[in-house]
Amino acid sequence: MMPAVETRSTPVPQGDTLFVAGEWRAAARAGERFDPSRPERSTGLFAAAAAADVEDAYAAAVAAAPAWAATPAPARAELLRRAADCLAARAEAAALRLTADMGKAIGDARAEVRRGAAILRYFAGELEQPIGETYASADPATALSTFEQPLGVACVITPWNFPVAIPLWKLAPAIGFGNTVVWKPAEAASGSAVLLAEVLADAGLPAGVLNLITGHGSELSAALTGAERLAAITFTGSGTVGTRLRQAVADRNVKVQLELGGKNPAIVLADADLADAALQVTRGAMLATGQRCTATSRVYVERPVADEFARLLADQVGRLVVGDPFDEATQVGPLASAEQAATVAEYFALARAEGARVIAGDLAATAEGCFAVPTVIADVAPDSRVVREEVFGPLLVLFVVDDLEDALGAANETDFGLSSAIFTRDLGKAMRFVRETQTGLVHVNRETAGVEPHVPFGGVKGSSSLSREQGKAARQFFTTTKTVYLRST
Ligand code: NAD
């Protein structure tokens, strides 16, 4: 049975989900959210903001900016710590909300909420780190130093696949380093977004520092990117939308951070611990129903062990517990929406029509709702769409390769460059892979997914604007440096 998912501490009218200038308000129109495990069931409404709401949100963010920038960093750190405590206190409600929004297995949803609190605490600590440097000047009478200042007003646009972690790894540094924010979450993740905004408001965030605009991204694009005082956009989502956003601000001095899709390869060499590699590749490809930008979608296996690895992989994939995301035993819930389920089924049908052989699972046998059976296919041409494009579902393509050289060439033959993995006991081969793989994240004997908050995150090629998020990289994005020549007379 699905538990109750309403999360508001203070009941407000359904759909009253815009948070502007410290006040909750409704929009003229509302969108409806559906439980992906029971698409016939509505999980509530979200306010579908209009351009005028976005303009109000920017006005509030502009008005709040000077006082927030002047608030001492330790006070901002304290607020992030209180937000972490508030989120921890509402952890179960947040996990249920997240699962209802987009179908993530409840165990993974709980882990994501814990991670959200950890991200808030990490950035609270970052705010107590040095904010500048001192240099020797050529002039003995001059003290030469730098210090960081906030950028101003930042626009934060987030996807639905990590409704808590991704917003927080942008919001915590944006706000923490003294900026004010207009945040537009994905439609499907609006329920989780409202809960996070409540948490930050409950922690004592002054009015106007965070402004939440729920609604349809394509309708709000011009208002989101057109604001005169916009200083920065941080976006995670599809390449198509990311490119559009970059173009929209290209002729203005707006700092842009884009984290986009992935087509992440794993290489399994003959000397690897094959059982462990099969487990890691299965987890990397199938957990979160394959809807992670770092999910493994291609696996390249050295010929001598290809049959054995395929057998071990099929065994692991077959063991996955697929089902009701609210069931504690479930590892793989539904896809996030009917559209997502249709897209994944289409890629599978295309691959089958091109002659792909099924090694494990059968996406075509998927039951009703938005469920997708984790599936592995082989005998696919390298230029097939299923190999070149991001599927964003539990569909893994297996290739047999002659050696590391062959595997590296094929793995790098992609427009994306987010994450990659190699499985081997040979340190020399592992080090060569680390050097030559064209991705921003590299794993040795680990799945391609999995992110820690205190190290930089991001990709190369079509996966990123080459900026990095999280860790110390977040400081670089959300601040600007002032250089001070101070001469005594
Ligand atoms: P999406 O690009 O469709 O939407 C992302 C956000 O942009 C949503 O809030 C959406 O409402 C908004 N949006 C859509 N059109 C817009 C427009 N014209 N102007 C302004 N905003 C607009 O992506 P999605 O379907 O929500 O998420 C899945 C994608 O995100 C996948 O491609 C996945 O790989 C990617 N992703 C990347 C990372 C990463 O860090 N590299 C992490 C998670 C997800």
Short mmCIF file of C-alpha atoms and ligand atoms in Angstrom, two decimals:
data_model
loop_
_atom_site.label_atom_id
_atom_site.label_comp_id
_atom_site.label_asym_id
_atom_site.label_seq_id
_atom_site.Cartn_x
_atom_site.Cartn_y
_atom_site.Cartn_z
CA MET A 1 0.00 0.00 0.00
CA MET A 2 1.22 3.47 -0.82
CA PRO A 3 1.57 5.57 2.33
CA ALA A 4 0.20 9.10 2.57
CA VAL A 5 2.63 11.46 0.89
CA GLU A 6 1.41 14.88 1.91
CA THR A 7 4.33 16.65 3.50
CA ARG A 8 3.38 20.19 4.35
CA SER A 9 3.69 21.04 8.02
CA THR A 10 1.17 23.86 7.52
CA PRO A 11 -1.64 22.83 5.17
CA VAL A 12 -2.05 25.20 2.24
CA PRO A 13 -4.30 24.92 -0.82
CA GLN A 14 -3.17 22.30 -3.31
CA GLY A 15 -1.16 23.86 -6.10
CA ASP A 16 -0.11 26.81 -3.96
CA THR A 17 3.51 26.09 -4.67
CA LEU A 18 5.24 29.26 -5.78
CA PHE A 19 7.48 30.75 -3.12
CA VAL A 20 8.25 34.38 -3.95
CA ALA A 21 9.58 37.06 -1.61
CA GLY A 22 9.05 34.77 1.38
CA GLU A 23 5.35 34.13 0.62
CA TRP A 24 3.61 31.04 -0.76
CA ARG A 25 1.30 31.84 -3.63
CA ALA A 26 -0.76 30.10 -6.29
CA ALA A 27 -0.50 30.66 -10.02
CA ALA A 28 -3.36 31.32 -12.42
CA ARG A 29 -2.95 27.76 -13.72
CA ALA A 30 -1.98 24.45 -12.09
CA GLY A 31 -0.28 21.36 -13.49
CA GLU A 32 -0.99 17.87 -12.17
CA ARG A 33 1.54 15.35 -10.88
CA PHE A 34 1.12 11.59 -11.25
CA ASP A 35 2.55 8.66 -9.34
CA PRO A 36 4.64 6.86 -11.99
CA SER A 37 3.99 3.49 -10.36
CA ARG A 38 0.24 4.14 -10.65
CA PRO A 39 -0.09 6.70 -13.45
CA GLU A 40 -3.87 6.78 -13.01
CA ARG A 41 -3.33 8.25 -9.54
CA SER A 42 -2.77 12.00 -9.10
CA THR A 43 -0.33 12.98 -6.37
CA GLY A 44 -1.36 16.62 -6.37
CA LEU A 45 -1.14 19.85 -8.26
CA PHE A 46 1.71 22.25 -8.80
CA ALA A 47 1.44 25.92 -9.63
CA ALA A 48 2.23 26.49 -13.31
CA ALA A 49 3.87 29.89 -13.06
CA ALA A 50 3.47 32.60 -15.68
CA ALA A 51 6.18 35.00 -16.88
CA ALA A 52 4.85 37.64 -14.44
CA ASP A 53 5.57 35.28 -11.51
CA VAL A 54 9.15 34.86 -12.74
CA GLU A 55 9.51 38.63 -12.96
CA ASP A 56 8.26 38.95 -9.37
CA ALA A 57 10.74 36.27 -8.29
CA TYR A 58 13.64 38.16 -9.89
CA ALA A 59 12.47 41.44 -8.33
CA ALA A 60 12.47 39.73 -4.91
CA ALA A 61 15.91 38.20 -5.51
CA VAL A 62 17.34 41.56 -6.62
CA ALA A 63 15.85 43.31 -3.57
CA ALA A 64 17.24 40.69 -1.15
CA ALA A 65 20.72 40.54 -2.72
CA PRO A 66 22.58 43.40 -0.95
CA ALA A 67 21.59 42.41 2.60
CA TRP A 68 22.23 38.74 1.96
CA ALA A 69 25.66 39.42 0.43
CA ALA A 70 26.48 41.53 3.50
CA THR A 71 25.42 38.76 5.93
CA PRO A 72 28.62 37.31 7.45
CA ALA A 73 29.57 33.94 5.97
CA PRO A 74 29.50 32.18 9.39
CA ALA A 75 25.84 33.26 9.75
CA ARG A 76 25.07 31.88 6.30
CA ALA A 77 26.87 28.67 7.31
CA GLU A 78 24.73 28.43 10.43
CA LEU A 79 21.61 28.72 8.29
CA LEU A 80 22.76 25.85 6.05
CA ARG A 81 23.37 23.72 9.15
CA ARG A 82 19.87 24.49 10.43
CA ALA A 83 18.48 23.55 7.00
CA ALA A 84 20.35 20.22 7.22
CA ASP A 85 18.75 19.62 10.64
CA CYS A 86 15.27 20.55 9.30
CA LEU A 87 15.72 18.19 6.35
CA ALA A 88 16.92 15.39 8.63
CA ALA A 89 13.88 15.95 10.87
CA ARG A 90 11.60 15.57 7.83
CA ALA A 91 13.69 12.88 6.14
CA GLU A 92 10.96 10.26 5.87
CA ALA A 93 8.40 12.74 4.52
CA ALA A 94 10.98 13.97 1.99
CA ALA A 95 11.80 10.41 0.86
CA LEU A 96 8.10 9.55 0.43
CA ARG A 97 7.53 12.77 -1.48
CA LEU A 98 10.51 12.04 -3.75
CA THR A 99 9.33 8.50 -4.50
CA ALA A 100 5.79 9.73 -5.20
CA ASP A 101 7.19 12.39 -7.54
CA MET A 102 9.35 10.24 -9.77
CA GLY A 103 9.21 6.60 -8.67
CA LYS A 104 12.68 6.13 -7.17
CA ALA A 105 12.88 3.02 -4.94
CA ILE A 106 12.21 4.16 -1.38
CA GLY A 107 15.61 2.92 -0.11
CA ASP A 108 17.39 5.03 -2.73
CA ALA A 109 15.09 7.97 -1.96
CA ARG A 110 16.04 7.80 1.73
CA ALA A 111 19.73 7.66 0.79
CA GLU A 112 19.27 10.70 -1.45
CA VAL A 113 17.67 12.70 1.36
CA ARG A 114 20.56 11.77 3.71
CA ARG A 115 22.92 12.91 0.99
CA GLY A 116 20.97 16.18 0.71
CA ALA A 117 21.55 16.90 4.40
CA ALA A 118 25.25 15.98 3.99
CA ILE A 119 25.56 18.43 1.07
CA LEU A 120 24.11 21.26 3.21
CA ARG A 121 26.57 20.44 6.00
CA TYR A 122 29.51 20.20 3.60
CA PHE A 123 28.84 23.69 2.22
CA ALA A 124 28.33 25.07 5.73
CA GLY A 125 31.90 23.90 6.40
CA GLU A 126 33.15 25.36 3.09
CA LEU A 127 31.92 28.78 4.24
CA GLU A 128 34.43 28.68 7.07
CA GLN A 129 37.36 28.19 4.69
CA PRO A 130 39.59 31.11 3.59
CA ILE A 131 37.93 33.50 1.13
CA GLY A 132 41.05 34.95 -0.40
CA GLU A 133 44.83 35.01 -0.71
CA THR A 134 47.66 37.38 0.18
CA TYR A 135 50.48 38.06 -2.31
CA ALA A 136 53.80 39.84 -2.17
CA SER A 137 53.60 43.15 -4.03
CA ALA A 138 56.41 44.70 -6.10
CA ASP A 139 55.72 47.86 -4.12
CA PRO A 140 56.82 47.56 -0.45
CA ALA A 141 54.09 50.02 0.59
CA THR A 142 51.30 47.95 -0.98
CA ALA A 143 49.47 45.01 0.55
CA LEU A 144 48.21 42.82 -2.28
CA SER A 145 45.35 40.42 -1.69
CA THR A 146 42.22 38.88 -3.16
CA PHE A 147 38.83 38.08 -1.73
CA GLU A 148 35.70 36.44 -3.04
CA GLN A 149 32.36 38.13 -3.46
CA PRO A 150 28.96 36.77 -4.47
CA LEU A 151 27.89 37.12 -8.11
CA GLY A 152 24.40 38.49 -7.37
CA VAL A 153 21.24 36.78 -8.64
CA ALA A 154 21.52 33.19 -9.87
CA CYS A 155 18.97 31.16 -11.83
CA VAL A 156 18.96 27.47 -10.83
CA ILE A 157 17.22 25.02 -13.21
CA THR A 158 17.08 21.36 -12.17
CA PRO A 159 15.90 17.99 -13.58
CA TRP A 160 13.61 15.36 -12.05
CA ASN A 161 16.01 12.44 -11.64
CA PHE A 162 17.56 13.57 -8.31
CA PRO A 163 14.83 15.85 -6.93
CA VAL A 164 16.70 16.51 -3.66
CA ALA A 165 20.44 16.04 -4.27
CA ILE A 166 20.85 18.01 -7.50
CA PRO A 167 18.89 21.10 -6.33
CA LEU A 168 20.80 21.10 -3.05
CA TRP A 169 24.22 20.80 -4.64
CA LYS A 170 23.36 24.00 -6.55
CA LEU A 171 21.25 25.86 -3.96
CA ALA A 172 23.56 25.28 -0.99
CA PRO A 173 26.64 26.89 -2.61
CA ALA A 174 24.61 29.52 -4.50
CA ILE A 175 22.94 30.75 -1.31
CA GLY A 176 25.83 29.88 0.99
CA PHE A 177 28.33 32.01 -0.94
CA GLY A 178 25.93 34.97 -0.67
CA ASN A 179 23.88 34.95 -3.87
CA THR A 180 20.10 35.13 -4.13
CA VAL A 181 18.24 32.61 -6.28
CA VAL A 182 15.34 32.01 -8.62
CA TRP A 183 14.89 28.23 -8.77
CA LYS A 184 12.91 26.39 -11.43
CA PRO A 185 12.70 22.63 -10.69
CA ALA A 186 11.45 20.02 -13.17
CA GLU A 187 7.67 19.73 -13.34
CA ALA A 188 7.70 16.12 -12.08
CA ALA A 189 9.84 17.04 -9.07
CA SER A 190 7.68 19.98 -7.98
CA GLY A 191 6.46 18.23 -4.81
CA SER A 192 10.02 17.61 -3.59
CA ALA A 193 10.95 21.18 -4.53
CA VAL A 194 8.17 22.61 -2.38
CA LEU A 195 9.37 20.51 0.55
CA LEU A 196 12.97 21.71 0.10
CA ALA A 197 11.86 25.35 -0.09
CA GLU A 198 9.87 24.82 3.13
CA VAL A 199 12.96 23.36 4.78
CA LEU A 200 15.10 26.36 3.80
CA ALA A 201 12.38 28.81 4.85
CA ASP A 202 11.94 26.98 8.19
CA ALA A 203 15.71 27.23 8.72
CA GLY A 204 15.34 31.01 8.69
CA LEU A 205 16.28 32.05 5.16
CA PRO A 206 15.35 35.74 4.75
CA ALA A 207 12.55 36.57 2.31
CA GLY A 208 13.66 36.82 -1.31
CA VAL A 209 16.93 34.88 -0.93
CA LEU A 210 15.31 31.77 -2.42
CA ASN A 211 12.39 32.08 -4.83
CA LEU A 212 10.78 28.89 -6.12
CA ILE A 213 9.04 28.96 -9.49
CA THR A 214 7.30 25.71 -10.44
CA GLY A 215 5.88 25.33 -13.92
CA HIS A 216 6.62 24.39 -17.51
CA GLY A 217 10.21 25.10 -18.48
CA SER A 218 9.60 25.76 -22.16
CA GLU A 219 6.91 28.39 -21.35
CA LEU A 220 9.13 30.19 -18.84
CA SER A 221 12.39 30.13 -20.80
CA ALA A 222 12.36 33.75 -21.97
CA ALA A 223 11.43 35.06 -18.50
CA LEU A 224 14.05 32.90 -16.78
CA THR A 225 16.89 33.91 -19.08
CA GLY A 226 15.77 37.47 -19.87
CA ALA A 227 16.04 39.05 -16.41
CA GLU A 228 18.22 42.15 -16.61
CA ARG A 229 20.05 41.53 -13.32
CA LEU A 230 20.73 37.82 -13.97
CA ALA A 231 24.36 37.09 -13.05
CA ALA A 232 24.57 33.29 -13.42
CA ILE A 233 22.64 30.26 -14.65
CA THR A 234 23.34 26.80 -13.33
CA PHE A 235 21.47 24.08 -15.22
CA THR A 236 21.35 20.28 -15.07
CA GLY A 237 19.28 18.51 -17.69
CA SER A 238 19.24 17.59 -21.35
CA GLY A 239 21.74 18.85 -23.91
CA THR A 240 19.02 20.38 -26.05
CA VAL A 241 17.68 22.62 -23.28
CA GLY A 242 21.17 23.41 -21.96
CA THR A 243 22.33 24.60 -25.38
CA ARG A 244 19.21 26.74 -25.75
CA LEU A 245 19.85 28.40 -22.39
CA ARG A 246 23.47 29.13 -23.26
CA GLN A 247 22.40 30.70 -26.55
CA ALA A 248 19.73 32.80 -24.79
CA VAL A 249 22.34 34.60 -22.67
CA ALA A 250 25.27 34.43 -25.11
CA ASP A 251 25.38 38.18 -25.76
CA ARG A 252 25.28 39.12 -22.06
CA ASN A 253 27.80 38.70 -19.28
CA VAL A 254 26.02 35.81 -17.55
CA LYS A 255 28.11 33.03 -16.02
CA VAL A 256 26.84 29.67 -17.30
CA GLN A 257 27.21 26.19 -15.83
CA LEU A 258 25.66 23.28 -17.75
CA GLU A 259 25.65 19.64 -16.62
CA LEU A 260 24.11 17.56 -19.39
CA GLY A 261 23.65 13.96 -20.47
CA GLY A 262 25.94 10.94 -20.53
CA LYS A 263 26.58 7.73 -22.51
CA ASN A 264 28.89 6.17 -19.99
CA PRO A 265 31.09 3.17 -20.88
CA ALA A 266 32.51 0.42 -18.68
CA ILE A 267 35.42 -1.77 -19.85
CA VAL A 268 35.89 -5.28 -18.46
CA LEU A 269 39.35 -6.75 -19.08
CA ALA A 270 40.07 -10.47 -18.99
CA ASP A 271 42.02 -10.25 -15.71
CA ALA A 272 39.16 -8.59 -13.79
CA ASP A 273 37.23 -10.10 -10.90
CA LEU A 274 34.38 -10.96 -13.25
CA ALA A 275 31.73 -11.64 -10.60
CA ASP A 276 32.38 -8.29 -8.94
CA ALA A 277 32.49 -6.51 -12.32
CA ALA A 278 29.11 -8.04 -13.27
CA LEU A 279 27.61 -6.79 -10.00
CA GLN A 280 29.07 -3.29 -10.37
CA VAL A 281 28.03 -2.97 -14.02
CA THR A 282 24.52 -4.15 -13.16
CA ARG A 283 24.24 -1.58 -10.38
CA GLY A 284 25.70 1.17 -12.56
CA ALA A 285 23.34 0.45 -15.44
CA MET A 286 20.11 -0.46 -13.71
CA LEU A 287 19.73 1.19 -10.30
CA ALA A 288 17.55 4.31 -10.28
CA THR A 289 15.98 2.55 -13.30
CA GLY A 290 18.91 3.72 -15.44
CA GLN A 291 17.88 7.35 -14.96
CA ARG A 292 21.21 8.68 -13.76
CA CYS A 293 23.35 10.90 -15.97
CA THR A 294 26.28 8.73 -14.79
CA ALA A 295 24.51 5.41 -15.53
CA THR A 296 26.49 2.77 -17.44
CA SER A 297 24.94 2.35 -20.88
CA ARG A 298 27.73 0.57 -22.81
CA VAL A 299 29.95 -2.28 -21.62
CA TYR A 300 33.03 -3.45 -23.56
CA VAL A 301 34.30 -6.92 -22.62
CA GLU A 302 37.56 -8.58 -23.69
CA ARG A 303 36.90 -11.52 -25.97
CA PRO A 304 38.34 -14.39 -23.86
CA VAL A 305 35.91 -13.68 -20.99
CA ALA A 306 32.97 -12.30 -22.99
CA ASP A 307 30.73 -15.37 -22.69
CA GLU A 308 31.41 -15.88 -19.00
CA PHE A 309 30.89 -12.18 -18.23
CA ALA A 310 27.62 -12.12 -20.23
CA ARG A 311 26.39 -15.10 -18.18
CA LEU A 312 27.34 -13.45 -14.87
CA LEU A 313 25.78 -10.17 -15.98
CA ALA A 314 22.52 -11.86 -17.02
CA ASP A 315 22.44 -13.58 -13.63
CA GLN A 316 22.88 -10.29 -11.73
CA VAL A 317 20.36 -8.41 -13.87
CA GLY A 318 17.85 -11.24 -13.41
CA ARG A 319 18.16 -10.96 -9.62
CA LEU A 320 17.13 -7.30 -9.48
CA VAL A 321 13.88 -6.74 -7.62
CA VAL A 322 11.70 -4.61 -9.88
CA GLY A 323 8.41 -3.33 -8.53
CA ASP A 324 6.45 -0.95 -6.33
CA PRO A 325 8.92 1.78 -5.34
CA PHE A 326 7.26 2.09 -1.91
CA ASP A 327 8.06 -1.58 -1.20
CA GLU A 328 11.19 -1.83 0.98
CA ALA A 329 12.53 -4.77 -1.06
CA THR A 330 12.35 -2.98 -4.42
CA GLN A 331 15.65 -2.07 -6.08
CA VAL A 332 14.29 -0.81 -9.41
CA GLY A 333 11.10 1.26 -9.50
CA PRO A 334 9.23 2.54 -12.53
CA LEU A 335 10.53 5.08 -15.01
CA ALA A 336 9.57 8.62 -14.07
CA SER A 337 6.77 9.12 -16.58
CA ALA A 338 4.76 7.48 -19.34
CA GLU A 339 6.70 9.56 -21.90
CA GLN A 340 9.99 8.28 -20.47
CA ALA A 341 8.68 4.69 -20.62
CA ALA A 342 7.59 5.15 -24.25
CA THR A 343 10.99 6.59 -25.21
CA VAL A 344 12.92 3.70 -23.65
CA ALA A 345 10.59 1.12 -25.27
CA GLU A 346 11.13 2.84 -28.62
CA TYR A 347 14.95 2.56 -28.34
CA PHE A 348 14.62 -1.15 -27.48
CA ALA A 349 12.25 -1.80 -30.40
CA LEU A 350 14.63 0.03 -32.75
CA ALA A 351 17.62 -2.04 -31.57
CA ARG A 352 15.63 -5.28 -31.96
CA ALA A 353 14.57 -4.27 -35.47
CA GLU A 354 18.27 -3.72 -36.28
CA GLY A 355 19.03 -7.30 -35.13
CA ALA A 356 20.05 -6.85 -31.49
CA ARG A 357 20.24 -10.05 -29.43
CA VAL A 358 18.74 -10.02 -25.91
CA ILE A 359 21.13 -11.25 -23.20
CA ALA A 360 19.02 -10.45 -20.15
CA GLY A 361 15.56 -9.08 -19.45
CA ASP A 362 13.07 -8.07 -22.09
CA LEU A 363 11.90 -4.48 -22.21
CA ALA A 364 9.08 -5.51 -24.52
CA ALA A 365 7.61 -7.62 -21.69
CA THR A 366 7.19 -4.55 -19.50
CA ALA A 367 3.93 -4.47 -17.57
CA GLU A 368 1.52 -1.57 -17.31
CA GLY A 369 2.39 1.72 -15.65
CA CYS A 370 5.80 3.20 -16.32
CA PHE A 371 7.79 0.09 -15.46
CA ALA A 372 10.71 -1.11 -17.59
CA VAL A 373 12.34 -4.52 -17.22
CA PRO A 374 16.16 -4.11 -16.92
CA THR A 375 17.53 -5.37 -20.21
CA VAL A 376 20.95 -6.14 -21.75
CA ILE A 377 21.41 -6.42 -25.51
CA ALA A 378 24.32 -7.33 -27.78
CA ASP A 379 25.10 -7.51 -31.53
CA VAL A 380 24.33 -3.82 -31.98
CA ALA A 381 26.12 -1.70 -34.60
CA PRO A 382 28.30 1.05 -33.04
CA ASP A 383 26.50 3.72 -35.06
CA SER A 384 23.02 2.63 -33.95
CA ARG A 385 21.00 5.35 -32.20
CA VAL A 386 20.82 3.17 -29.09
CA VAL A 387 24.63 3.39 -28.85
CA ARG A 388 25.00 7.07 -29.77
CA GLU A 389 22.08 8.67 -27.89
CA GLU A 390 21.28 8.85 -24.20
CA VAL A 391 18.40 6.42 -23.52
CA PHE A 392 17.94 7.26 -19.81
CA GLY A 393 16.47 3.88 -18.88
CA PRO A 394 17.57 0.37 -17.82
CA LEU A 395 18.95 -0.65 -21.23
CA LEU A 396 22.61 -1.72 -21.46
CA VAL A 397 24.46 -2.58 -24.67
CA LEU A 398 27.29 -5.15 -24.52
CA PHE A 399 30.18 -5.24 -27.00
CA VAL A 400 33.03 -7.73 -27.36
CA VAL A 401 36.49 -6.17 -27.90
CA ASP A 402 39.97 -7.51 -28.70
CA ASP A 403 41.96 -5.59 -26.10
CA LEU A 404 42.23 -2.33 -24.11
CA GLU A 405 43.29 -0.41 -27.21
CA ASP A 406 40.15 -1.53 -29.04
CA ALA A 407 37.96 -0.85 -25.99
CA LEU A 408 39.34 2.65 -25.43
CA GLY A 409 38.78 3.59 -29.07
CA ALA A 410 35.16 2.42 -28.96
CA ALA A 411 34.42 3.86 -25.51
CA ASN A 412 35.71 7.30 -26.53
CA GLU A 413 33.75 7.26 -29.80
CA THR A 414 30.85 9.30 -28.43
CA ASP A 415 29.61 12.88 -28.21
CA PHE A 416 29.35 12.56 -24.41
CA GLY A 417 32.07 12.53 -21.73
CA LEU A 418 30.65 12.33 -18.22
CA SER A 419 31.77 9.11 -16.50
CA SER A 420 33.58 5.86 -17.34
CA ALA A 421 34.84 2.74 -15.57
CA ILE A 422 37.40 -0.01 -16.05
CA PHE A 423 37.53 -3.39 -14.34
CA THR A 424 41.03 -4.86 -14.17
CA ARG A 425 43.72 -5.98 -11.71
CA ASP A 426 46.46 -4.60 -13.98
CA LEU A 427 47.61 -1.26 -12.54
CA GLY A 428 49.37 -0.24 -15.75
CA LYS A 429 46.24 -0.77 -17.84
CA ALA A 430 44.12 1.00 -15.23
CA MET A 431 46.45 4.00 -15.29
CA ARG A 432 46.43 4.12 -19.08
CA PHE A 433 42.62 4.13 -19.00
CA VAL A 434 42.57 6.92 -16.40
CA ARG A 435 44.79 9.01 -18.70
CA GLU A 436 43.09 8.29 -22.01
CA THR A 437 39.40 7.98 -21.24
CA GLN A 438 37.57 11.12 -22.39
CA THR A 439 35.34 11.70 -19.36
CA GLY A 440 35.29 14.06 -16.40
CA LEU A 441 34.78 11.23 -13.87
CA VAL A 442 36.75 7.97 -13.96
CA HIS A 443 36.22 4.84 -11.86
CA VAL A 444 38.53 1.85 -11.47
CA ASN A 445 36.79 -1.34 -10.32
CA ARG A 446 33.68 0.72 -9.44
CA GLU A 447 30.41 1.41 -11.22
CA THR A 448 30.23 4.60 -13.33
CA ALA A 449 27.62 6.16 -11.01
CA GLY A 450 28.26 7.32 -7.45
CA VAL A 451 29.20 10.83 -6.44
CA GLU A 452 30.71 12.28 -3.26
CA PRO A 453 29.87 15.89 -2.38
CA HIS A 454 33.36 17.17 -1.53
CA VAL A 455 35.02 16.54 -4.91
CA PRO A 456 34.41 18.21 -8.27
CA PHE A 457 31.68 16.75 -10.48
CA GLY A 458 31.24 17.25 -14.21
CA GLY A 459 32.05 16.06 -17.70
CA VAL A 460 33.77 16.93 -20.96
CA LYS A 461 32.57 17.01 -24.60
CA GLY A 462 28.76 17.22 -24.83
CA SER A 463 28.22 16.39 -21.15
CA SER A 464 29.16 19.70 -19.59
CA SER A 465 30.10 23.33 -20.10
CA LEU A 466 33.45 22.19 -18.61
CA SER A 467 32.64 24.01 -15.41
CA ARG A 468 32.52 21.79 -12.33
CA GLU A 469 30.01 21.48 -9.52
CA GLN A 470 30.36 20.48 -5.86
CA GLY A 471 33.50 20.53 -3.74
CA LYS A 472 35.75 23.56 -4.05
CA ALA A 473 34.66 23.93 -7.69
CA ALA A 474 31.29 25.27 -6.50
CA ARG A 475 33.05 28.20 -4.82
CA GLN A 476 34.70 29.10 -8.13
CA PHE A 477 31.37 29.17 -9.94
CA PHE A 478 29.27 31.04 -7.42
CA THR A 479 31.78 33.76 -6.52
CA THR A 480 33.92 36.32 -8.29
CA THR A 481 37.37 37.45 -7.16
CA LYS A 482 38.24 41.02 -6.22
CA THR A 483 41.95 41.91 -6.23
CA VAL A 484 42.95 44.60 -3.72
CA TYR A 485 46.04 46.84 -4.02
CA LEU A 486 46.18 48.53 -0.60
CA ARG A 487 48.90 51.19 -0.29
CA SER A 488 49.56 53.03 2.94
CA THR A 489 50.47 56.69 2.62
P1 NAD B 1 15.24 18.63 -19.29
O1 NAD B 1 16.37 19.29 -20.01
O2 NAD B 1 14.04 18.27 -20.08
O3 NAD B 1 14.70 19.58 -18.12
C1 NAD B 1 15.57 20.08 -17.13
C2 NAD B 1 14.96 21.34 -16.54
O4 NAD B 1 14.90 22.34 -17.54
C3 NAD B 1 13.53 21.18 -16.01
O5 NAD B 1 13.37 21.97 -14.87
C4 NAD B 1 12.71 21.72 -17.16
O6 NAD B 1 11.44 22.19 -16.75
C5 NAD B 1 13.58 22.87 -17.61
N1 NAD B 1 13.35 23.28 -18.99
C6 NAD B 1 12.90 22.55 -20.04
N2 NAD B 1 12.86 23.31 -21.15
C7 NAD B 1 13.30 24.55 -20.79
C8 NAD B 1 13.52 25.76 -21.50
N3 NAD B 1 13.27 25.88 -22.82
N4 NAD B 1 14.00 26.81 -20.82
C9 NAD B 1 14.27 26.74 -19.49
N5 NAD B 1 14.09 25.61 -18.78
C10 NAD B 1 13.62 24.53 -19.42
O7 NAD B 1 15.88 17.38 -18.53
P2 NAD B 1 15.12 16.30 -17.62
O8 NAD B 1 14.31 15.43 -18.52
O9 NAD B 1 14.45 16.98 -16.48
O10 NAD B 1 16.35 15.48 -17.01
C11 NAD B 1 16.99 14.45 -17.68
C12 NAD B 1 18.26 14.91 -18.32
O11 NAD B 1 19.11 15.50 -17.32
C13 NAD B 1 19.09 13.79 -18.91
O12 NAD B 1 19.61 14.18 -20.14
C14 NAD B 1 20.21 13.59 -17.91
O13 NAD B 1 21.38 13.01 -18.41
C15 NAD B 1 20.43 14.98 -17.46
N6 NAD B 1 21.14 14.99 -16.19
C16 NAD B 1 22.44 15.40 -16.17
C17 NAD B 1 23.17 15.39 -14.99
C18 NAD B 1 24.59 15.85 -14.94
O14 NAD B 1 25.03 16.31 -13.89
N7 NAD B 1 25.36 15.76 -16.00
C19 NAD B 1 22.55 14.96 -13.82
C20 NAD B 1 21.21 14.54 -13.87
C21 NAD B 1 20.52 14.58 -15.06
#
